[in-house]
Amino acid sequence: MDKKEIIKIFSGNVRAERARRQFSQEKLAEMAGITTEYLARIEKEKYSPSLIVIVNLALALNISVDKLIPLDKIK
């Protein structure tokens, strides 16, 4: 699987988990320690976040990283 496909899966999962919890982009960004603009670009598949940002998003959403990046789907 190529980089674009992985980013697409990750971005979609972040959007879905944020919506499921009824968090605004502002709230999730604040909780994850990033800017709202950065989160918006992640969700629009414009940025590939660092490992630290991925972990911080997972922590803010109270889920494991593999919920955002399901390795079983990325083979």
Coordinates of C-alpha atoms in Angstrom, one line a residue:
M1 CA 0.0 0.0 0.0
D2 CA 1.3 3.4 -0.8
K3 CA 1.8 6.5 1.4
K4 CA -1.3 8.2 0.0
E5 CA -3.6 5.3 0.8
I6 CA -2.2 5.1 4.4
I7 CA -2.8 8.9 4.9
K8 CA -6.3 8.5 3.5
I9 CA -7.1 5.8 6.0
F10 CA -5.6 7.7 8.9
S11 CA -7.3 10.9 8.0
G12 CA -10.7 9.3 7.7
N13 CA -10.3 7.5 11.0
V14 CA -9.4 10.8 12.8
R15 CA -12.4 12.5 11.3
A16 CA -14.7 9.6 12.2
E17 CA -13.5 9.3 15.7
R18 CA -13.7 13.1 16.3
A19 CA -17.2 13.2 14.9
R20 CA -18.2 10.1 17.0
R21 CA -17.2 12.0 20.1
Q22 CA -18.8 15.2 18.9
F23 CA -15.5 17.1 19.3
S24 CA -15.0 20.2 17.2
Q25 CA -11.7 20.5 15.4
E26 CA -10.8 23.2 17.8
K27 CA -11.4 21.0 20.8
L28 CA -9.5 18.0 19.5
A29 CA -6.6 20.1 18.3
E30 CA -6.3 21.7 21.7
M31 CA -6.4 18.4 23.5
A32 CA -3.7 17.0 21.1
G33 CA -1.5 20.1 21.4
I34 CA -1.7 21.1 17.8
T35 CA -3.3 23.9 15.9
T36 CA -6.7 23.7 14.4
E37 CA -5.2 24.5 11.0
Y38 CA -2.8 21.5 11.3
L39 CA -5.7 19.2 12.3
A40 CA -7.8 20.4 9.4
R41 CA -4.9 19.7 7.0
I42 CA -4.5 16.2 8.5
E43 CA -8.2 15.5 8.1
K44 CA -8.1 16.8 4.5
E45 CA -5.2 14.4 3.7
K46 CA -2.8 17.3 3.1
Y47 CA -0.3 16.4 5.9
S48 CA 1.3 13.3 7.1
P49 CA 1.7 13.8 10.8
S50 CA 4.7 12.8 12.9
L51 CA 4.5 9.9 15.2
I52 CA 4.2 12.2 18.2
V53 CA 1.2 13.9 16.7
I54 CA -0.4 10.5 15.9
V55 CA 0.1 9.4 19.5
N56 CA -1.2 12.7 20.9
L57 CA -4.4 12.4 18.7
A58 CA -4.9 8.8 19.9
L59 CA -4.5 9.9 23.5
A60 CA -6.9 12.9 23.1
L61 CA -9.5 10.6 21.5
N62 CA -8.9 8.0 24.2
I63 CA -8.2 5.2 21.7
S64 CA -5.2 3.1 20.7
V65 CA -3.0 4.1 17.8
D66 CA -4.1 1.0 15.8
K67 CA -7.7 2.4 15.7
L68 CA -6.3 5.3 13.7
I69 CA -3.8 3.2 11.7
P70 CA -5.2 -0.3 11.4
L71 CA -2.2 -2.3 10.3
D72 CA -4.3 -5.3 9.3
K73 CA -5.9 -3.1 6.6
I74 CA -2.6 -1.7 5.4
K75 CA -1.0 -4.9 4.2

